[in-house]
CSV table of C-alpha atoms and ligand atoms in Angstrom, one decimal:
chain,number,residue,atom,x,y,z
A,1,MET,CA,23.7,31.8,53.2
A,2,THR,CA,24.5,35.4,52.4
A,3,MET,CA,24.7,36.2,48.7
A,4,THR,CA,25.2,39.8,48.3
A,5,THR,CA,26.2,40.7,44.8
A,6,THR,CA,28.2,43.6,43.7
A,7,ARG,CA,26.5,47.0,44.0
A,8,SER,CA,26.2,49.3,41.1
A,9,GLU,CA,25.4,52.9,41.6
A,10,THR,CA,21.7,52.4,41.2
A,11,GLU,CA,21.4,49.0,42.9
A,12,LEU,CA,20.6,48.3,46.6
A,13,PRO,CA,22.5,45.6,48.4
A,14,HIS,CA,20.4,42.4,48.2
A,15,TRP,CA,20.2,38.9,49.6
A,16,GLU,CA,18.7,36.2,47.5
A,17,SER,CA,18.5,33.9,50.5
A,18,ILE,CA,18.2,34.7,54.2
A,19,PRO,CA,21.1,36.8,55.4
A,20,ASP,CA,23.4,35.2,58.1
A,21,ASP,CA,23.5,38.4,60.1
A,22,LEU,CA,19.9,39.8,60.0
A,23,PRO,CA,20.5,43.0,62.1
A,24,ALA,CA,23.5,43.9,59.9
A,25,ALA,CA,21.5,43.3,56.7
A,26,ILE,CA,18.6,45.4,58.0
A,27,ARG,CA,21.0,48.2,58.8
A,28,ALA,CA,22.7,48.0,55.4
A,29,VAL,CA,19.5,47.9,53.4
A,30,LYS,CA,17.9,50.8,55.4
A,31,THR,CA,20.9,52.9,54.9
A,32,ALA,CA,21.0,52.2,51.2
A,33,ILE,CA,17.3,52.9,50.7
A,34,ARG,CA,17.5,56.1,52.7
A,35,GLY,CA,20.5,57.1,50.5
A,36,GLN,CA,18.6,56.3,47.3
A,37,ILE,CA,15.6,58.4,48.4
A,38,ALA,CA,18.0,61.2,49.4
A,39,ALA,CA,19.6,61.1,46.0
A,40,SER,CA,16.2,61.9,44.5
A,41,GLY,CA,16.3,65.2,46.4
A,42,ARG,CA,13.7,64.1,49.0
A,43,SER,CA,13.8,62.9,52.6
A,44,VAL,CA,12.2,59.6,53.8
A,45,GLN,CA,9.9,61.8,55.9
A,46,GLU,CA,8.7,63.6,52.8
A,47,VAL,CA,8.0,60.5,50.8
A,48,PHE,CA,6.3,58.8,53.8
A,49,ALA,CA,4.1,61.9,54.2
A,50,VAL,CA,3.0,61.5,50.6
A,51,VAL,CA,2.1,57.8,51.2
A,52,GLU,CA,0.4,58.6,54.5
A,53,ALA,CA,-1.8,61.3,52.9
A,54,ARG,CA,-2.8,58.9,50.1
A,55,VAL,CA,-3.6,56.1,52.6
A,56,ARG,CA,-5.4,58.6,54.9
A,57,ALA,CA,-7.7,59.6,52.1
A,58,ARG,CA,-8.7,56.0,51.5
A,59,VAL,CA,-9.2,55.4,55.2
A,60,GLU,CA,-11.4,58.4,55.5
A,61,GLU,CA,-13.5,57.2,52.5
A,62,ILE,CA,-13.9,53.9,54.3
A,63,ALA,CA,-15.0,55.6,57.5
A,64,SER,CA,-17.6,57.7,55.7
A,65,ASP,CA,-19.0,54.7,53.9
A,66,ARG,CA,-19.3,52.9,57.1
A,67,ALA,CA,-20.9,55.9,58.8
A,68,ALA,CA,-23.4,56.1,56.0
A,69,GLY,CA,-24.3,52.5,56.2
A,70,ARG,CA,-22.7,51.7,52.8
A,71,GLU,CA,-21.0,48.3,52.3
A,72,VAL,CA,-17.2,48.8,52.5
A,73,TRP,CA,-16.5,45.6,50.6
A,74,PRO,CA,-17.4,45.6,46.9
A,75,VAL,CA,-20.0,43.0,46.0
A,76,ILE,CA,-20.4,41.8,42.4
A,77,ASP,CA,-22.7,39.1,41.0
A,78,TYR,CA,-21.1,36.2,39.3
A,79,ALA,CA,-23.7,36.5,36.5
A,80,ASP,CA,-22.4,40.0,35.7
A,81,ILE,CA,-18.8,38.9,35.6
A,82,ALA,CA,-19.7,36.0,33.3
A,83,ALA,CA,-21.8,38.2,31.1
A,84,GLY,CA,-19.0,40.9,30.9
A,85,CYS,CA,-21.4,43.6,32.2
A,86,VAL,CA,-19.6,44.7,35.4
A,87,THR,CA,-20.0,48.5,35.4
A,88,PRO,CA,-17.1,51.0,35.4
A,89,THR,CA,-18.4,52.2,38.8
A,90,GLN,CA,-18.1,48.6,40.2
A,91,LEU,CA,-14.6,48.2,38.6
A,92,HIS,CA,-13.5,51.5,40.2
A,93,HIS,CA,-14.8,50.4,43.6
A,94,LEU,CA,-12.9,47.1,43.3
A,95,ARG,CA,-9.7,48.9,42.3
A,96,ARG,CA,-10.0,51.3,45.3
A,97,ARG,CA,-10.8,48.6,47.8
A,98,GLY,CA,-8.8,45.7,46.4
A,99,CYS,CA,-11.2,43.1,47.7
A,100,LEU,CA,-14.4,41.6,46.5
A,101,VAL,CA,-17.3,39.3,47.3
A,102,VAL,CA,-18.6,37.4,44.3
A,103,ARG,CA,-22.2,36.6,44.9
A,104,GLY,CA,-23.5,33.3,43.6
A,105,HIS,CA,-20.1,32.3,42.3
A,106,PHE,CA,-21.4,28.8,42.5
A,107,PRO,CA,-25.0,27.7,43.1
A,108,HIS,CA,-25.8,27.4,46.8
A,109,GLU,CA,-26.7,23.7,46.4
A,110,GLN,CA,-23.5,23.0,44.6
A,111,ALA,CA,-21.5,24.5,47.5
A,112,ARG,CA,-23.5,22.5,50.1
A,113,ALA,CA,-23.0,19.3,48.1
A,114,TRP,CA,-19.2,20.0,48.0
A,115,ASP,CA,-19.2,20.5,51.8
A,116,ALA,CA,-21.1,17.2,52.3
A,117,GLY,CA,-18.7,15.5,49.8
A,118,ILE,CA,-15.7,16.7,51.8
A,119,MET,CA,-17.2,15.3,55.0
A,120,GLU,CA,-17.8,11.9,53.3
A,121,TYR,CA,-14.3,12.0,51.9
A,122,VAL,CA,-12.6,12.6,55.2
A,123,GLU,CA,-14.9,10.4,57.3
A,124,GLY,CA,-14.8,7.5,54.8
A,125,ASN,CA,-11.0,7.6,55.0
A,126,HIS,CA,-11.0,7.7,58.9
A,127,PHE,CA,-9.3,11.1,58.9
A,128,PHE,CA,-10.5,12.0,62.4
A,129,GLU,CA,-9.2,8.8,63.9
A,130,ARG,CA,-5.9,9.2,62.3
A,131,TYR,CA,-5.4,13.0,62.7
A,132,ALA,CA,-2.2,13.6,64.6
A,133,GLY,CA,-2.7,17.2,65.5
A,134,PRO,CA,-1.5,20.4,63.9
A,135,ALA,CA,1.8,19.7,62.2
A,136,ASP,CA,3.1,23.1,63.1
A,137,ASP,CA,1.9,23.0,66.8
A,138,PHE,CA,3.9,20.9,69.1
A,139,PHE,CA,1.2,21.1,71.8
A,140,GLY,CA,-1.7,20.2,69.4
A,141,SER,CA,-4.2,18.0,71.2
A,142,VAL,CA,-4.1,14.7,69.5
A,143,GLY,CA,-7.5,13.3,68.8
A,144,SER,CA,-9.3,16.6,68.6
A,145,LYS,CA,-11.0,17.6,65.4
A,146,PRO,CA,-9.1,20.2,63.5
A,147,GLU,CA,-10.6,23.4,62.0
A,148,ILE,CA,-8.1,23.5,59.2
A,149,TYR,CA,-8.1,20.2,57.4
A,150,PRO,CA,-4.8,19.4,55.7
A,151,VAL,CA,-6.7,17.9,52.8
A,152,TYR,CA,-5.9,19.0,49.2
A,153,TRP,CA,-7.2,16.5,46.7
A,154,SER,CA,-10.8,15.8,47.4
A,155,PRO,CA,-13.1,15.6,44.4
A,156,ALA,CA,-14.9,18.7,45.7
A,157,GLN,CA,-11.8,20.9,45.8
A,158,MET,CA,-10.5,19.8,42.5
A,159,GLN,CA,-13.9,20.2,40.8
A,160,ALA,CA,-14.0,23.8,42.1
A,161,ARG,CA,-10.4,24.5,41.1
A,162,GLN,CA,-10.9,23.4,37.5
A,163,SER,CA,-14.4,24.7,37.0
A,164,ASP,CA,-15.2,27.2,34.3
A,165,ARG,CA,-16.8,29.4,36.8
A,166,MET,CA,-13.6,29.6,38.8
A,167,ALA,CA,-11.6,30.3,35.7
A,168,THR,CA,-14.0,33.0,34.7
A,169,VAL,CA,-13.6,34.8,38.1
A,170,GLN,CA,-9.8,34.3,38.2
A,171,ALA,CA,-9.4,35.8,34.7
A,172,PHE,CA,-11.6,38.8,35.7
A,173,LEU,CA,-9.5,39.4,38.8
A,174,ASN,CA,-6.2,38.9,37.0
A,175,ALA,CA,-7.3,41.5,34.5
A,176,ARG,CA,-7.4,44.1,37.3
A,177,TRP,CA,-3.6,44.0,37.2
A,178,SER,CA,-1.1,45.3,34.7
A,179,HIS,CA,0.5,42.1,33.5
A,180,SER,CA,2.6,43.3,30.6
A,181,SER,CA,5.3,46.1,30.5
A,182,ASP,CA,8.8,46.7,29.2
A,183,GLY,CA,8.1,44.0,26.5
A,184,VAL,CA,7.5,41.4,29.2
A,185,GLN,CA,4.3,39.5,29.9
A,186,TRP,CA,4.7,39.0,33.6
A,187,PHE,CA,1.8,36.5,33.8
A,188,ASP,CA,-0.9,35.0,31.7
A,189,PRO,CA,-4.2,36.4,33.0
A,190,GLU,CA,-6.3,33.6,31.3
A,191,ARG,CA,-4.5,30.6,32.8
A,192,ASP,CA,-4.5,29.7,36.5
A,193,SER,CA,-2.0,27.3,38.2
A,194,LEU,CA,-4.5,25.7,40.5
A,195,TYR,CA,-2.6,26.5,43.7
A,196,PRO,CA,-3.8,23.7,46.1
A,197,ASP,CA,-4.6,24.8,49.6
A,198,ARG,CA,-6.6,23.4,52.5
A,199,ILE,CA,-10.1,23.6,53.8
A,200,ARG,CA,-11.5,25.1,57.0
A,201,ARG,CA,-14.6,23.7,58.7
A,202,ARG,CA,-15.4,25.5,62.0
A,203,PRO,CA,-18.4,24.0,63.8
A,204,PRO,CA,-21.2,25.9,65.6
A,205,GLY,CA,-20.5,26.7,69.2
A,206,VAL,CA,-16.8,27.2,69.0
A,207,ASP,CA,-14.8,29.9,70.6
A,208,SER,CA,-12.0,31.1,68.4
A,209,GLY,CA,-9.3,33.7,69.2
A,210,GLY,CA,-9.1,34.7,65.5
A,211,LEU,CA,-5.9,35.7,63.7
A,212,GLY,CA,-4.1,39.0,64.2
A,213,ALA,CA,-3.6,41.5,61.3
A,214,HIS,CA,-0.8,40.6,58.9
A,215,CYS,CA,0.0,40.5,55.3
A,216,ASP,CA,1.3,37.5,53.3
A,217,PRO,CA,3.5,38.3,50.3
A,218,GLY,CA,6.7,38.0,52.3
A,219,ASN,CA,8.6,39.4,55.2
A,220,LEU,CA,12.2,40.8,55.1
A,221,ASP,CA,12.5,39.6,51.5
A,222,LEU,CA,10.1,42.5,50.6
A,223,TRP,CA,13.1,44.9,51.2
A,224,MET,CA,16.0,42.5,50.6
A,225,THR,CA,15.6,40.5,47.4
A,226,ARG,CA,16.5,42.0,44.0
A,227,ALA,CA,13.1,41.1,42.5
A,228,TYR,CA,11.1,42.7,45.3
A,229,GLN,CA,13.4,45.8,45.3
A,230,GLN,CA,12.6,46.1,41.6
A,231,ALA,CA,8.9,45.5,42.1
A,232,PHE,CA,8.8,48.2,44.9
A,233,ARG,CA,11.4,50.4,43.1
A,234,HIS,CA,9.2,53.5,43.3
A,235,LEU,CA,8.9,53.2,47.1
A,236,PHE,CA,12.7,52.9,47.5
A,237,ASP,CA,13.9,55.6,45.1
A,238,GLY,CA,11.9,58.7,46.0
A,239,THR,CA,9.3,58.4,43.1
A,240,VAL,CA,6.5,57.2,45.4
A,241,GLU,CA,3.8,58.9,43.3
A,242,ALA,CA,4.5,56.3,40.6
A,243,TYR,CA,3.9,53.3,42.8
A,244,ASP,CA,1.1,51.2,41.5
A,245,PRO,CA,-0.1,48.2,43.7
A,246,TRP,CA,-1.6,46.7,40.5
A,247,ASP,CA,1.6,46.4,38.6
A,248,ALA,CA,2.9,42.9,38.4
A,249,ALA,CA,6.3,43.8,37.0
A,250,HIS,CA,9.2,41.9,38.7
A,251,ARG,CA,6.8,40.0,41.0
A,252,THR,CA,6.4,36.8,39.2
A,253,ALA,CA,9.8,35.2,39.0
A,254,GLY,CA,11.8,36.1,42.0
A,255,PRO,CA,12.6,34.0,45.1
A,256,GLN,CA,10.9,34.2,48.4
A,257,TYR,CA,12.6,33.5,51.7
A,258,PRO,CA,11.8,30.0,52.9
A,259,GLY,CA,9.8,29.5,56.0
A,260,THR,CA,6.6,27.8,57.3
A,261,THR,CA,4.5,30.8,56.3
A,262,MET,CA,5.8,31.2,52.7
A,263,CYS,CA,3.7,30.9,49.6
A,264,SER,CA,5.8,29.8,46.6
A,265,ALA,CA,3.1,31.1,44.2
A,266,PHE,CA,2.4,34.6,42.9
A,267,ARG,CA,-1.2,35.3,43.7
A,268,THR,CA,-3.0,38.3,42.2
A,269,PHE,CA,-5.7,37.7,44.8
A,270,GLN,CA,-6.1,35.4,47.7
A,271,GLY,CA,-9.5,33.9,48.1
A,272,TRP,CA,-11.9,31.3,49.4
A,273,THR,CA,-15.2,29.9,48.4
A,274,ALA,CA,-17.8,29.6,51.1
A,275,LEU,CA,-19.3,26.2,51.8
A,276,SER,CA,-21.7,27.4,54.4
A,277,ASP,CA,-23.6,30.5,55.1
A,278,MET,CA,-21.7,32.8,57.4
A,279,ASP,CA,-22.9,36.0,59.1
A,280,HIS,CA,-20.6,39.0,59.2
A,281,ASP,CA,-20.2,38.9,63.0
A,282,GLN,CA,-19.2,35.2,63.3
A,283,GLY,CA,-15.4,35.4,63.4
A,284,VAL,CA,-15.0,36.2,59.7
A,285,LEU,CA,-12.3,37.6,57.5
A,286,HIS,CA,-11.4,41.3,57.8
A,287,THR,CA,-9.1,43.4,55.5
A,288,VAL,CA,-7.6,46.8,55.5
A,289,PRO,CA,-9.2,47.5,52.1
A,290,VAL,CA,-6.4,49.8,50.9
A,291,PRO,CA,-4.1,48.1,48.4
A,292,GLU,CA,-1.5,50.8,48.5
A,293,ALA,CA,-1.1,50.2,52.3
A,294,MET,CA,2.0,48.2,51.3
A,295,ALA,CA,3.7,51.5,50.6
A,296,TYR,CA,3.0,52.5,54.2
A,297,LEU,CA,4.2,49.1,55.5
A,298,LEU,CA,7.5,49.2,53.6
A,299,LEU,CA,8.4,52.8,54.3
A,300,ARG,CA,7.4,53.0,57.9
A,301,PRO,CA,10.5,51.3,59.3
A,302,LEU,CA,12.7,53.9,57.6
A,303,LEU,CA,11.4,56.7,59.9
A,304,PRO,CA,13.9,57.7,62.7
A,305,ASP,CA,11.8,56.3,65.6
A,306,VAL,CA,12.5,52.7,64.5
A,307,PRO,CA,15.8,51.3,65.7
A,308,ASP,CA,18.3,50.9,62.8
A,309,ASP,CA,18.4,47.1,63.0
A,310,GLU,CA,14.6,46.6,63.2
A,311,MET,CA,11.8,46.6,60.7
A,312,CYS,CA,8.7,47.3,62.9
A,313,GLY,CA,8.8,43.7,64.1
A,314,VAL,CA,9.1,42.0,60.7
A,315,THR,CA,11.5,39.1,60.6
A,316,THR,CA,12.1,35.8,58.8
A,317,ASN,CA,10.1,32.6,59.1
A,318,SER,CA,7.1,34.6,60.3
A,319,THR,CA,4.2,36.5,58.9
A,320,PHE,CA,4.4,40.2,58.4
A,321,PRO,CA,2.7,41.7,61.5
A,322,VAL,CA,0.6,44.8,61.3
A,323,ASN,CA,-0.5,46.5,64.6
A,324,GLU,CA,-1.6,49.6,66.5
A,325,ARG,CA,1.9,50.4,67.6
A,326,TRP,CA,3.4,50.9,64.2
A,327,HIS,CA,0.4,51.2,61.9
A,328,PRO,CA,-2.5,52.9,63.7
A,329,LEU,CA,-3.8,54.6,60.6
A,330,LEU,CA,-4.2,51.3,58.8
A,331,MET,CA,-5.9,49.6,61.7
A,332,GLN,CA,-8.7,52.2,61.6
A,333,ALA,CA,-9.8,50.8,58.3
A,334,LEU,CA,-10.0,47.1,59.2
A,335,SER,CA,-13.4,46.0,57.7
A,336,GLY,CA,-15.1,42.7,57.8
A,337,ILE,CA,-16.9,40.9,55.0
A,338,PRO,CA,-20.6,41.2,54.7
A,339,ASP,CA,-22.8,38.1,55.3
A,340,VAL,CA,-22.0,35.5,52.8
A,341,ARG,CA,-23.9,32.4,51.6
A,342,ALA,CA,-22.5,29.0,50.6
A,343,GLY,CA,-21.4,29.4,47.0
A,344,ASP,CA,-20.2,33.0,47.3
A,345,SER,CA,-16.5,33.6,47.1
A,346,VAL,CA,-14.3,36.2,48.8
A,347,TRP,CA,-11.1,37.8,47.4
A,348,TRP,CA,-8.4,40.2,48.5
A,349,HIS,CA,-5.4,41.7,46.8
A,350,CYS,CA,-2.3,39.6,47.7
A,351,ASP,CA,-0.5,42.5,49.5
A,352,MET,CA,-3.5,43.5,51.6
A,353,VAL,CA,-3.5,43.5,55.4
A,354,HIS,CA,-6.0,41.0,56.7
A,355,SER,CA,-7.1,39.3,60.0
A,356,VAL,CA,-9.8,36.9,61.2
A,357,ALA,CA,-12.0,38.3,64.0
A,358,PRO,CA,-12.4,36.3,67.3
A,359,VAL,CA,-15.8,34.7,68.0
A,360,THR,CA,-17.5,33.2,71.0
A,361,ASP,CA,-20.1,30.5,70.6
A,362,GLN,CA,-20.1,30.8,66.9
A,363,GLN,CA,-23.5,30.5,65.3
A,364,GLY,CA,-23.6,28.2,62.3
A,365,TRP,CA,-20.7,26.6,60.5
A,366,GLY,CA,-17.7,28.5,59.1
A,367,ASN,CA,-16.7,26.4,56.1
A,368,VAL,CA,-14.5,27.5,53.3
A,369,MET,CA,-12.2,26.1,50.5
A,370,TYR,CA,-9.1,28.2,50.0
A,371,ILE,CA,-8.7,28.8,46.3
A,372,PRO,CA,-6.7,31.9,45.2
A,373,ALA,CA,-6.0,33.4,41.8
A,374,ALA,CA,-2.5,32.3,40.9
A,375,PRO,CA,-2.0,33.0,37.2
A,376,TRP,CA,0.6,31.2,35.1
A,377,CYS,CA,4.0,32.8,35.3
A,378,PRO,CA,7.6,31.6,35.8
A,379,ARG,CA,7.2,31.4,39.6
A,380,ASN,CA,3.9,29.4,39.4
A,381,GLU,CA,5.2,27.2,36.6
A,382,THR,CA,8.1,26.2,38.8
A,383,TYR,CA,5.8,25.4,41.7
A,384,ALA,CA,3.4,23.6,39.4
A,385,ALA,CA,6.0,20.9,38.9
A,386,SER,CA,5.9,20.0,42.6
A,387,VAL,CA,2.1,20.3,42.6
A,388,ARG,CA,1.9,17.7,39.9
A,389,ASP,CA,4.0,15.3,41.9
A,390,ALA,CA,1.9,15.9,45.0
A,391,PHE,CA,-1.3,15.4,42.9
A,392,HIS,CA,-0.1,12.1,41.5
A,393,SER,CA,1.0,10.7,44.9
A,394,GLY,CA,-1.7,12.3,47.0
A,395,SER,CA,0.9,14.0,49.3
A,396,SER,CA,0.7,17.5,50.8
A,397,PRO,CA,1.9,20.2,48.4
A,398,SER,CA,5.4,21.3,49.2
A,399,ASP,CA,4.4,24.7,50.6
A,400,PHE,CA,2.6,22.9,53.4
A,401,PRO,CA,3.7,20.5,56.2
A,402,ALA,CA,4.3,16.9,54.9
A,403,GLU,CA,1.3,15.4,56.6
A,404,ASP,CA,0.4,13.4,53.5
A,405,TYR,CA,-2.9,11.9,54.9
A,406,GLU,CA,-4.4,11.4,51.4
A,407,CYS,CA,-1.7,9.2,49.8
A,408,SER,CA,-3.7,6.0,50.6
A,409,TRP,CA,-7.2,7.4,50.1
A,410,PRO,CA,-8.6,5.6,47.1
A,411,ASP,CA,-11.4,8.1,46.3
A,412,ARG,CA,-9.2,11.2,45.9
A,413,PHE,CA,-9.6,13.1,42.7
A,414,ALA,CA,-8.0,11.1,39.8
A,415,GLU,CA,-6.0,12.3,36.8
A,416,ALA,CA,-8.8,10.9,34.5
A,417,ASP,CA,-11.2,13.4,36.0
A,418,LEU,CA,-9.1,16.4,35.0
A,419,ASN,CA,-10.7,18.6,32.4
A,420,ALA,CA,-8.9,21.0,30.0
A,421,VAL,CA,-8.7,23.7,32.7
A,422,GLY,CA,-7.3,21.2,35.3
A,423,ARG,CA,-4.7,19.8,32.9
A,424,SER,CA,-3.5,23.3,31.9
A,425,GLY,CA,-3.4,24.4,35.5
A,426,LEU,CA,-1.2,21.5,36.5
A,427,GLY,CA,1.0,22.0,33.4
A,428,LEU,CA,0.0,18.7,31.9
A,429,PRO,CA,-0.4,18.4,28.1
A,430,PRO,CA,-3.9,18.5,26.6
A,431,ASP,CA,-5.7,15.1,26.8
A,432,THR,CA,-5.8,14.2,23.1
A,433,LEU,CA,-8.4,11.4,23.8
A,434,THR,CA,-11.2,13.8,24.8
B,1,FE2,FE1,-2.8,35.5,55.8
């Protein structure tokens, strides 16, 4: 349904749900953004050149780090985060790159025990016999073992989500963002909302095609909803120098267009915790470690070589594609994680371009629990209500296909096992008995 509200002089046309006529909406919003930039006295080409120069400087730094044998990804020890002694140099590197490996986030043996616990949980509940194939893939081969397990409520996952160690790292990462401005606290950096996600267990010997470069915060809604237009206001009004990828203003309440790829939560960082050791050349995560690349992605379709009713291939109900055709500068910076060990965790700014490399005859397991940093904010509080329902019934959270394998599994994590972090993250009142 199209819901364009009245335009004021300073407001772009916006659609709070998916427009009925996408090409017309794309034309309208591009015309309006170009007009707003022109009203600032600059052309789209001028502001794009500013963004391109800023991104190019980052890309060149990354290339020179790589050439010198320096690690592109920042790496920080959990012990330093917990002790509050991360150095200003490390913080600067994290801000520049927008991604991080936390070494020793959990003890190696703890992560290996969680991995074994997940296997006991799924095998004990006959998951592999019952698995009906990928819910989002019509041709999924029934009976084959999945790599992504649609399992959300194992004791291992919940223990990790509600652990003090997880809360410590999430608070550290949230604090990289500006969370208060204009008299508004956009999110609470000290409280996470326990966004439940799945696990991946990729066995040795597999061939995998990987996952192409993309970003996750939205697709056409990034240009078309009022909240995102406000969040990215500096990109759309000619004041691009003021754009700050670490500013949470207007990002934590607005709607997102529905679709199979949507994430209802606001995440400061996406992340996963390694449950096996993984070498850097075994089909691992890559990012374009340039947080401000979002400025490039959002302004690129406004250049005149892109047809007026297109957004460089971005459309609804689909991830935001990033590629050589439209974004060759960004693709130069694609950088993989270093070797990680079970118990390390890996994080990347929610706007960042990422991909998973292909692998042939993978050596060793590739096992992770997806646990992001999703701080308490209006958007995450709303989603937490449906998470609570899913937790109580054992069903799949509403952002994911309704596969609901765990509803009848007796040993899933129980409410009685929640600690104070877990109760707070689910929006439950404190347990007065403990
Ligand atoms: Fe993604």
